[in-house]
Amino acid sequence: MSEQSESASPIVGIDLGTTNSLIAICDEAGPRVLGGVVSALVPSVVFFETDGSRVVGAEAVARGTNAPSRMVSSSKRFIGRTASEMRAFAAASGVELCEGPRGLAGFVIDGARVLPQEVSAEILGALRARAESELGVPIDRAVITVPAYFDDAQRQATRDAARLAGLRVARLVNEPTAASLAYGLGRAAQAGELVVIYDLGGGTFDCTLLEIVPKTEGLETDCFQVLATAGDTELGGDDIDRAIVDYWNRHPSGPRLADSARCLAVAARLKCALSTTAFAEESITLGGQSITLALTQSELDSIAAPFVDRTLACCRRVLRDAKVSTDAIARVVLVGGSTRLSLVRREVAKCFGQDLYLALDPDRVVALGAAIQGAILSGNRRDLLLLDVLPLSLGLETVGGATTKLLMRNTPIPARATEKFSTSMDGQTSVKLQVVQGEREFVEHCRSLGTFHLTGIPPMPAGIPQLEVVFLVDQNGVLSVRAVERRSGVTAVLQVIPSYGLTEEEASRMDSESITHAREDMRRHRVTDLCVHTKLDIKWISDALKRVRSALEASYVLDLERRLAQLSAMVSAAEADMDSVDPEAFSSLKQGLDVASIRVHECAIAHSIRGTSIG
Ligand code: ADP
Ligand code: MG
């Protein structure tokens, strides 16, 4: 392969976690995590200094104690998601959100927009620098792990983050799959052995069922086939920390604690201490008053129980999907810092009816597995092969907002599927296709990955064109879609307008843009929004005015028409040149129209009620 000879530098493995990130390498000496014993775990936190420079990791956490608004943590929870999807979560965790391109969630730092991709890129950059200084060679390729449950948009956004950090992604690997590699489960296994990977970290949970096919079965390599996977991208140790603070707040005689970073940090420390003791406490000064926060093992168990129950429900779903019973499971592997909770160990062992597999450090397993995959890709290891599956079904919107699934959840990847259909109207020359991801039957419950326009179809009677859509998922779990009209042989144009993720152009633009440009983007975004809403308002108001004009006094109608004309002119000017209009002036004109149009709407409603009661 050309990729192997192209560069002599090693392919590193990166566990880009919600809470902690690690970088590892696998060379002649075997797989190992870089950064030493003490600081291998880099907190996935970035601090933005007033001079524009950025600080990553433990130092960022320290800087953030006094200026929390300049610190971003848990960017992985936001990556590839829209602002509206994340609004409730952001409000609960005190994060100031804004909208990026196509509604993507962005953070507001110092009045400027920072996308989660940029935050993750800082973390990747810091890990890369660490590896370069420790190994003494330049690093430009990496295997990066993602939760098995990440959808296409989240995977794409992770790739964008790597690109911003100057890293080429040799492969995106699911975290549980990486863990199975680190355990070298293939070599010790019997043919067809089934393994469950239970990964509970700071922000995400995954449960994955793998089948091991060792190389004795006539294969050249060991093979890890993912049979089923399920998870929750909003479930982890962070949630338990918040629940501990809530618990203290419910105590009638206790002090009122804010959901502040400091209280959460105390909760996290006591929670971790309880892995080895039955009681833990810590004193802090709040509002000049010294208070002692304490937690017992049994209190922690009851606080964590609902979260652990949710993880077990996911595990049962995985077994159901794969039609496998617990006695068929040969091993259960625990991964992620939160699996140190004694309740997790007890309940998972009980759920699967067996002892757990705990030989490796649950914090490092995923990074080690990623490094092993890196070694395989660079040609250093030939004894292992990975097979993965699709985490969520992929399909198309059909008539009436229903969906057709082309590729089902848990299909092994790479995968390909084709769907044939035709036009519904005579002379139709274009078709709009919406690609959706999810298990539900209706589009509104699934996630839209993008809208595709197949244009240039020669006019034919309805039902005659032979349209074909091909879905292709590569080994990274990234989707590409192609549409063709077969009968005419005309190469129809497929325009891809992704609803999520960054386009090639946007990612490279972001690369060179400073934070000042982000402000400019925000201004333009606002003007675009105003245009869209104003055009709709103008249409509604004009329609209503047409119907009830005679019932309104002439001076009011005249004033309303003047406002409508002013705003139409403003929209035209903005559409001709985005920068020529002042968003403040635009917004206040629109507010004027909003207020002035109340009467015409009221009148139109009264009119239509009268209309129906008479008719
Ligand atoms: P992620 O994969 O999301 O980055 P990690 O696997 O690094 O997360 O796990 C971090 C989480 O593990 C944090 O919520 C942390 O509080 C929790 N954690 C770490 N050690 C312990 C422990 N001894 N007991 C309970 N939770 C722990
Ligand atoms: Mg993890």
Tab-separated table of N, CA and C in Angstrom, residues 365-495:
chain	number	residue	atom	x	y	z
A	365	VAL	N	-6.911	1.204	28.251
A	365	VAL	CA	-7.209	0.133	27.307
A	365	VAL	C	-7.479	0.651	25.893
A	366	VAL	N	-8.310	1.689	25.795
A	366	VAL	CA	-8.737	2.169	24.480
A	366	VAL	C	-7.561	2.779	23.705
A	367	ALA	N	-6.744	3.591	24.381
A	367	ALA	CA	-5.590	4.207	23.703
A	367	ALA	C	-4.606	3.138	23.237
A	368	LEU	N	-4.403	2.115	24.072
A	368	LEU	CA	-3.484	1.035	23.702
A	368	LEU	C	-3.990	0.297	22.461
A	369	GLY	N	-5.295	0.036	22.436
A	369	GLY	CA	-5.888	-0.644	21.292
A	369	GLY	C	-5.750	0.200	20.027
A	370	ALA	N	-5.936	1.523	20.158
A	370	ALA	CA	-5.797	2.415	19.000
A	370	ALA	C	-4.365	2.365	18.473
A	371	ALA	N	-3.389	2.312	19.396
A	371	ALA	CA	-1.978	2.251	18.982
A	371	ALA	C	-1.701	0.939	18.243
A	372	ILE	N	-2.310	-0.142	18.714
A	372	ILE	CA	-2.123	-1.439	18.040
A	372	ILE	C	-2.709	-1.371	16.626
A	373	GLN	N	-3.894	-0.748	16.519
A	373	GLN	CA	-4.496	-0.587	15.192
A	373	GLN	C	-3.581	0.264	14.302
A	374	GLY	N	-2.951	1.296	14.892
A	374	GLY	CA	-2.006	2.136	14.140
A	374	GLY	C	-0.852	1.302	13.613
A	375	ALA	N	-0.344	0.402	14.451
A	375	ALA	CA	0.767	-0.462	14.038
A	375	ALA	C	0.335	-1.400	12.915
A	376	ILE	N	-0.921	-1.898	12.997
A	376	ILE	CA	-1.423	-2.773	11.934
A	376	ILE	C	-1.467	-1.998	10.621
A	377	LEU	N	-1.989	-0.752	10.692
A	377	LEU	CA	-2.141	0.042	9.466
A	377	LEU	C	-0.794	0.445	8.880
A	378	SER	N	0.208	0.634	9.736
A	378	SER	CA	1.505	1.029	9.182
A	378	SER	C	2.298	-0.206	8.755
A	379	GLY	N	1.691	-1.371	8.876
A	379	GLY	CA	2.320	-2.586	8.361
A	379	GLY	C	3.203	-3.279	9.372
A	380	ASN	N	3.230	-2.777	10.626
A	380	ASN	CA	4.076	-3.401	11.632
A	380	ASN	C	3.457	-4.631	12.275
A	381	ARG	N	2.106	-4.699	12.212
A	381	ARG	CA	1.442	-5.860	12.810
A	381	ARG	C	0.529	-6.460	11.751
A	382	ARG	N	0.667	-7.714	11.455
A	382	ARG	CA	-0.176	-8.317	10.420
A	382	ARG	C	-1.058	-9.429	10.984
A	383	ASP	N	-1.025	-9.584	12.303
A	383	ASP	CA	-1.720	-10.737	12.874
A	383	ASP	C	-3.135	-10.434	13.350
A	384	LEU	N	-3.632	-9.217	13.080
A	384	LEU	CA	-4.974	-8.871	13.561
A	384	LEU	C	-5.767	-8.164	12.465
A	385	LEU	N	-7.064	-8.342	12.480
A	385	LEU	CA	-7.937	-7.701	11.500
A	385	LEU	C	-9.222	-7.291	12.214
A	386	LEU	N	-9.754	-6.142	11.847
A	386	LEU	CA	-10.971	-5.663	12.501
A	386	LEU	C	-12.170	-5.696	11.580
A	387	LEU	N	-13.294	-6.140	12.083
A	387	LEU	CA	-14.549	-5.955	11.375
A	387	LEU	C	-15.456	-5.175	12.300
A	388	ASP	N	-16.152	-4.196	11.742
A	388	ASP	CA	-16.994	-3.378	12.602
A	388	ASP	C	-18.415	-3.350	12.066
A	389	VAL	N	-19.324	-2.769	12.821
A	389	VAL	CA	-20.708	-2.675	12.349
A	389	VAL	C	-21.223	-1.244	12.388
A	390	LEU	N	-22.311	-1.024	11.672
A	390	LEU	CA	-22.990	0.265	11.627
A	390	LEU	C	-23.725	0.505	12.944
A	391	PRO	N	-23.486	1.647	13.605
A	391	PRO	CA	-24.133	1.853	14.902
A	391	PRO	C	-25.623	2.186	14.807
A	392	LEU	N	-26.053	2.828	13.706
A	392	LEU	CA	-27.463	3.223	13.557
A	392	LEU	C	-27.898	2.965	12.120
A	393	SER	N	-29.164	2.663	11.917
A	393	SER	CA	-29.663	2.416	10.562
A	393	SER	C	-29.599	3.686	9.717
A	394	LEU	N	-29.394	3.499	8.418
A	394	LEU	CA	-29.343	4.618	7.484
A	394	LEU	C	-30.451	4.448	6.459
A	395	GLY	N	-31.128	5.544	6.131
A	395	GLY	CA	-32.226	5.424	5.179
A	395	GLY	C	-32.551	6.727	4.491
A	396	LEU	N	-33.694	6.714	3.780
A	396	LEU	CA	-34.154	7.882	3.038
A	396	LEU	C	-35.555	8.245	3.482
A	397	GLU	N	-35.878	9.554	3.375
A	397	GLU	CA	-37.252	9.970	3.638
A	397	GLU	C	-38.117	9.553	2.452
A	398	THR	N	-39.294	9.005	2.742
A	398	THR	CA	-40.226	8.699	1.656
A	398	THR	C	-41.481	9.531	1.862
A	399	VAL	N	-42.531	9.251	1.077
A	399	VAL	CA	-43.751	10.063	1.119
A	399	VAL	C	-44.306	10.155	2.536
A	400	GLY	N	-44.762	11.360	2.899
A	400	GLY	CA	-45.450	11.550	4.167
A	400	GLY	C	-44.559	11.505	5.385
A	401	GLY	N	-43.252	11.751	5.193
A	401	GLY	CA	-42.354	11.843	6.336
A	401	GLY	C	-41.955	10.498	6.920
A	402	ALA	N	-42.276	9.406	6.234
A	402	ALA	CA	-41.825	8.092	6.710
A	402	ALA	C	-40.397	7.840	6.208
A	403	THR	N	-39.752	6.808	6.747
A	403	THR	CA	-38.394	6.521	6.297
A	403	THR	C	-38.308	5.110	5.713
A	404	THR	N	-37.381	4.942	4.760
A	404	THR	CA	-37.045	3.620	4.236
A	404	THR	C	-35.620	3.349	4.660
A	405	LYS	N	-35.385	2.227	5.328
A	405	LYS	CA	-34.019	1.928	5.760
A	405	LYS	C	-33.277	1.193	4.651
A	406	LEU	N	-32.122	1.708	4.268
A	406	LEU	CA	-31.305	1.029	3.257
A	406	LEU	C	-30.297	0.110	3.931
A	407	LEU	N	-29.717	0.591	5.035
A	407	LEU	CA	-28.742	-0.218	5.771
A	407	LEU	C	-29.210	-0.307	7.212
A	408	MET	N	-29.358	-1.521	7.717
A	408	MET	CA	-29.853	-1.705	9.066
A	408	MET	C	-28.725	-1.568	10.084
A	409	ARG	N	-29.128	-1.161	11.290
A	409	ARG	CA	-28.205	-1.125	12.419
A	409	ARG	C	-27.492	-2.480	12.553
A	410	ASN	N	-26.240	-2.429	12.938
A	410	ASN	CA	-25.433	-3.640	13.158
A	410	ASN	C	-25.056	-4.401	11.883
A	411	THR	N	-25.225	-3.744	10.704
A	411	THR	CA	-24.706	-4.329	9.465
A	411	THR	C	-23.177	-4.207	9.503
A	412	PRO	N	-22.440	-5.290	9.166
A	412	PRO	CA	-20.972	-5.162	9.165
A	412	PRO	C	-20.509	-4.120	8.137
A	413	ILE	N	-19.468	-3.357	8.459
A	413	ILE	CA	-18.944	-2.370	7.515
A	413	ILE	C	-17.523	-2.753	7.119
A	414	PRO	N	-17.061	-2.354	5.920
A	414	PRO	CA	-17.743	-1.501	4.943
A	414	PRO	C	-19.020	-2.140	4.398
A	415	ALA	N	-20.003	-1.273	4.049
A	415	ALA	CA	-21.286	-1.784	3.579
A	415	ALA	C	-21.786	-0.934	2.416
A	416	ARG	N	-22.648	-1.566	1.586
A	416	ARG	CA	-23.154	-0.871	0.416
A	416	ARG	C	-24.601	-1.294	0.245
A	417	ALA	N	-25.486	-0.339	-0.120
A	417	ALA	CA	-26.881	-0.708	-0.373
A	417	ALA	C	-27.433	0.174	-1.474
A	418	THR	N	-28.384	-0.371	-2.245
A	418	THR	CA	-28.957	0.358	-3.367
A	418	THR	C	-30.470	0.361	-3.237
A	419	GLU	N	-31.086	1.487	-3.597
A	419	GLU	CA	-32.547	1.564	-3.587
A	419	GLU	C	-32.991	2.145	-4.924
A	420	LYS	N	-34.004	1.518	-5.550
A	420	LYS	CA	-34.495	2.017	-6.841
A	420	LYS	C	-35.870	2.627	-6.648
A	421	PHE	N	-36.130	3.732	-7.357
A	421	PHE	CA	-37.465	4.327	-7.295
A	421	PHE	C	-37.658	5.215	-8.518
A	422	SER	N	-38.800	5.910	-8.593
A	422	SER	CA	-39.050	6.752	-9.762
A	422	SER	C	-39.654	8.082	-9.349
A	423	THR	N	-40.069	8.885	-10.351
A	423	THR	CA	-40.669	10.191	-10.059
A	423	THR	C	-42.160	10.022	-9.805
A	424	SER	N	-42.776	11.043	-9.171
A	424	SER	CA	-44.207	10.951	-8.903
A	424	SER	C	-45.013	11.952	-9.734
A	425	MET	N	-44.321	12.829	-10.490
A	425	MET	CA	-45.049	13.809	-11.299
A	425	MET	C	-44.557	13.774	-12.740
A	426	ASP	N	-45.466	14.032	-13.702
A	426	ASP	CA	-45.076	14.105	-15.108
A	426	ASP	C	-44.065	15.236	-15.296
A	427	GLY	N	-43.054	14.988	-16.097
A	427	GLY	CA	-42.093	16.034	-16.452
A	427	GLY	C	-41.183	16.471	-15.314
A	428	GLN	N	-41.141	15.705	-14.253
A	428	GLN	CA	-40.311	16.073	-13.097
A	428	GLN	C	-38.822	15.970	-13.456
A	429	THR	N	-38.072	17.060	-13.274
A	429	THR	CA	-36.666	17.042	-13.691
A	429	THR	C	-35.695	17.007	-12.516
A	430	SER	N	-36.235	17.076	-11.293
A	430	SER	CA	-35.325	16.969	-10.154
A	430	SER	C	-36.022	16.257	-9.001
A	431	VAL	N	-35.229	15.636	-8.147
A	431	VAL	CA	-35.771	14.925	-6.989
A	431	VAL	C	-34.960	15.341	-5.774
A	432	LYS	N	-35.661	15.599	-4.679
A	432	LYS	CA	-34.970	15.950	-3.438
A	432	LYS	C	-34.962	14.726	-2.530
A	433	LEU	N	-33.799	14.374	-2.035
A	433	LEU	CA	-33.689	13.195	-1.176
A	433	LEU	C	-33.131	13.605	0.174
A	434	GLN	N	-33.782	13.152	1.227
A	434	GLN	CA	-33.263	13.437	2.565
A	434	GLN	C	-32.712	12.153	3.165
A	435	VAL	N	-31.439	12.199	3.550
A	435	VAL	CA	-30.804	11.013	4.129
A	435	VAL	C	-30.929	11.088	5.644
A	436	VAL	N	-31.425	10.006	6.250
A	436	VAL	CA	-31.663	10.030	7.695
A	436	VAL	C	-30.962	8.868	8.386
A	437	GLN	N	-30.684	9.070	9.673
A	437	GLN	CA	-30.020	8.057	10.473
A	437	GLN	C	-30.828	7.856	11.749
A	438	GLY	N	-31.140	6.619	12.091
A	438	GLY	CA	-31.887	6.371	13.319
A	438	GLY	C	-32.780	5.158	13.178
A	439	GLU	N	-33.403	4.794	14.290
A	439	GLU	CA	-34.194	3.561	14.306
A	439	GLU	C	-35.679	3.809	14.153
A	440	ARG	N	-36.097	5.059	14.308
A	440	ARG	CA	-37.527	5.334	14.316
A	440	ARG	C	-38.095	5.365	12.908
A	441	GLU	N	-39.442	5.241	12.824
A	441	GLU	CA	-40.085	5.121	11.520
A	441	GLU	C	-40.281	6.462	10.830
A	442	PHE	N	-40.374	7.536	11.612
A	442	PHE	CA	-40.643	8.820	10.992
A	442	PHE	C	-39.442	9.739	11.032
A	443	VAL	N	-39.304	10.495	9.937
A	443	VAL	CA	-38.161	11.378	9.775
A	443	VAL	C	-37.982	12.309	10.966
A	444	GLU	N	-39.111	12.809	11.495
A	444	GLU	CA	-39.001	13.788	12.578
A	444	GLU	C	-38.311	13.190	13.808
A	445	HIS	N	-38.311	11.868	13.938
A	445	HIS	CA	-37.656	11.246	15.090
A	445	HIS	C	-36.240	10.781	14.782
A	446	CYS	N	-35.869	10.836	13.507
A	446	CYS	CA	-34.523	10.433	13.130
A	446	CYS	C	-33.662	11.676	12.978
A	447	ARG	N	-32.400	11.452	12.683
A	447	ARG	CA	-31.495	12.566	12.526
A	447	ARG	C	-31.251	12.753	11.032
A	448	SER	N	-31.434	13.981	10.552
A	448	SER	CA	-31.208	14.233	9.135
A	448	SER	C	-29.719	14.428	8.901
A	449	LEU	N	-29.151	13.652	7.999
A	449	LEU	CA	-27.718	13.783	7.716
A	449	LEU	C	-27.461	14.724	6.566
A	450	GLY	N	-28.482	14.959	5.754
A	450	GLY	CA	-28.261	15.864	4.644
A	450	GLY	C	-29.356	15.744	3.624
A	451	THR	N	-29.465	16.779	2.777
A	451	THR	CA	-30.455	16.777	1.718
A	451	THR	C	-29.717	16.741	0.392
A	452	PHE	N	-30.155	15.857	-0.497
A	452	PHE	CA	-29.482	15.688	-1.774
A	452	PHE	C	-30.451	16.053	-2.884
A	453	HIS	N	-29.985	16.847	-3.851
A	453	HIS	CA	-30.823	17.173	-5.004
A	453	HIS	C	-30.258	16.471	-6.226
A	454	LEU	N	-31.055	15.578	-6.808
A	454	LEU	CA	-30.665	14.946	-8.066
A	454	LEU	C	-31.328	15.769	-9.156
A	455	THR	N	-30.543	16.511	-9.928
A	455	THR	CA	-31.118	17.415	-10.927
A	455	THR	C	-30.682	16.994	-12.326
A	456	GLY	N	-31.304	17.603	-13.336
A	456	GLY	CA	-30.917	17.324	-14.722
A	456	GLY	C	-31.563	16.072	-15.294
A	457	ILE	N	-32.644	15.592	-14.654
A	457	ILE	CA	-33.368	14.436	-15.201
A	457	ILE	C	-34.163	14.926	-16.419
A	458	PRO	N	-34.059	14.263	-17.605
A	458	PRO	CA	-34.851	14.725	-18.750
A	458	PRO	C	-36.344	14.535	-18.458
A	459	PRO	N	-37.205	15.473	-18.927
A	459	PRO	CA	-38.637	15.352	-18.611
A	459	PRO	C	-39.227	14.059	-19.172
A	460	MET	N	-39.891	13.281	-18.318
A	460	MET	CA	-40.525	12.015	-18.728
A	460	MET	C	-41.817	11.900	-17.934
A	461	PRO	N	-42.742	11.047	-18.397
A	461	PRO	CA	-43.959	10.845	-17.602
A	461	PRO	C	-43.604	10.270	-16.217
A	462	ALA	N	-44.507	10.513	-15.244
A	462	ALA	CA	-44.271	10.008	-13.886
A	462	ALA	C	-44.081	8.498	-13.906
A	463	GLY	N	-43.130	8.011	-13.117
A	463	GLY	CA	-42.936	6.564	-12.992
A	463	GLY	C	-41.968	5.986	-14.011
A	464	ILE	N	-41.593	6.765	-15.031
A	464	ILE	CA	-40.698	6.247	-16.067
A	464	ILE	C	-39.207	6.343	-15.699
A	465	PRO	N	-38.739	7.470	-15.168
A	465	PRO	CA	-37.298	7.536	-14.837
A	465	PRO	C	-36.890	6.428	-13.863
A	466	GLN	N	-35.715	5.882	-14.077
A	466	GLN	CA	-35.203	4.845	-13.176
A	466	GLN	C	-34.123	5.452	-12.291
A	467	LEU	N	-34.528	5.810	-11.103
A	467	LEU	CA	-33.590	6.464	-10.194
A	467	LEU	C	-32.983	5.414	-9.270
A	468	GLU	N	-31.712	5.591	-9.018
A	468	GLU	CA	-31.022	4.633	-8.159
A	468	GLU	C	-30.169	5.403	-7.155
A	469	VAL	N	-30.327	5.057	-5.903
A	469	VAL	CA	-29.516	5.697	-4.863
A	469	VAL	C	-28.595	4.643	-4.258
A	470	VAL	N	-27.331	4.977	-4.147
A	470	VAL	CA	-26.374	4.030	-3.574
A	470	VAL	C	-25.800	4.622	-2.283
A	471	PHE	N	-25.889	3.856	-1.204
A	471	PHE	CA	-25.280	4.241	0.072
A	471	PHE	C	-23.990	3.445	0.224
A	472	LEU	N	-22.930	4.135	0.599
A	472	LEU	CA	-21.663	3.446	0.795
A	472	LEU	C	-21.073	3.887	2.141
A	473	VAL	N	-20.807	2.915	3.017
A	473	VAL	CA	-20.192	3.257	4.302
A	473	VAL	C	-18.788	2.665	4.301
A	474	ASP	N	-17.780	3.501	4.475
A	474	ASP	CA	-16.403	2.994	4.435
A	474	ASP	C	-16.012	2.409	5.794
A	475	GLN	N	-14.769	1.932	5.909
A	475	GLN	CA	-14.402	1.238	7.154
A	475	GLN	C	-14.311	2.150	8.363
A	476	ASN	N	-14.394	3.486	8.143
A	476	ASN	CA	-14.424	4.411	9.275
A	476	ASN	C	-15.848	4.672	9.754
A	477	GLY	N	-16.821	4.107	9.054
A	477	GLY	CA	-18.213	4.379	9.405
A	477	GLY	C	-18.689	5.685	8.796
A	478	VAL	N	-17.984	6.198	7.784
A	478	VAL	CA	-18.383	7.455	7.146
A	478	VAL	C	-19.177	7.150	5.867
A	479	LEU	N	-20.304	7.876	5.728
A	479	LEU	CA	-21.249	7.605	4.642
A	479	LEU	C	-21.049	8.513	3.430
A	480	SER	N	-21.111	7.927	2.228
A	480	SER	CA	-21.244	8.762	1.031
A	480	SER	C	-22.435	8.248	0.233
A	481	VAL	N	-23.141	9.173	-0.418
A	481	VAL	CA	-24.369	8.820	-1.127
A	481	VAL	C	-24.266	9.277	-2.577
A	482	ARG	N	-24.714	8.430	-3.519
A	482	ARG	CA	-24.668	8.739	-4.930
A	482	ARG	C	-26.057	8.464	-5.499
A	483	ALA	N	-26.530	9.318	-6.418
A	483	ALA	CA	-27.826	9.059	-7.054
A	483	ALA	C	-27.682	9.175	-8.560
A	484	VAL	N	-28.345	8.283	-9.292
A	484	VAL	CA	-28.203	8.205	-10.748
A	484	VAL	C	-29.571	7.993	-11.383
A	485	GLU	N	-29.799	8.577	-12.588
A	485	GLU	CA	-31.003	8.240	-13.361
A	485	GLU	C	-30.536	7.321	-14.477
A	486	ARG	N	-30.962	6.064	-14.472
A	486	ARG	CA	-30.408	5.044	-15.362
A	486	ARG	C	-30.930	5.123	-16.797
A	487	ARG	N	-32.259	5.339	-16.972
A	487	ARG	CA	-32.875	5.226	-18.288
A	487	ARG	C	-32.272	6.188	-19.296
A	488	SER	N	-32.106	7.439	-18.907
A	488	SER	CA	-31.631	8.450	-19.848
A	488	SER	C	-30.127	8.318	-20.082
A	489	GLY	N	-29.443	7.707	-19.150
A	489	GLY	CA	-27.994	7.614	-19.266
A	489	GLY	C	-27.336	8.966	-19.041
A	490	VAL	N	-28.167	9.987	-18.845
A	490	VAL	CA	-27.623	11.316	-18.571
A	490	VAL	C	-26.984	11.298	-17.188
A	491	THR	N	-25.790	11.815	-17.140
A	491	THR	CA	-25.137	11.886	-15.838
A	491	THR	C	-25.807	13.006	-15.053
A	492	ALA	N	-26.647	12.616	-14.172
A	492	ALA	CA	-27.358	13.624	-13.388
A	492	ALA	C	-26.427	14.202	-12.327
A	493	VAL	N	-26.700	15.443	-11.983
A	493	VAL	CA	-25.836	16.119	-11.014
A	493	VAL	C	-26.312	15.833	-9.604
A	494	LEU	N	-25.416	15.430	-8.758
A	494	LEU	CA	-25.775	15.198	-7.358
A	494	LEU	C	-25.137	16.289	-6.514
A	495	GLN	N	-26.004	17.078	-5.908
A	495	GLN	CA	-25.495	18.162	-5.073
A	495	GLN	C	-25.636	17.758	-3.621
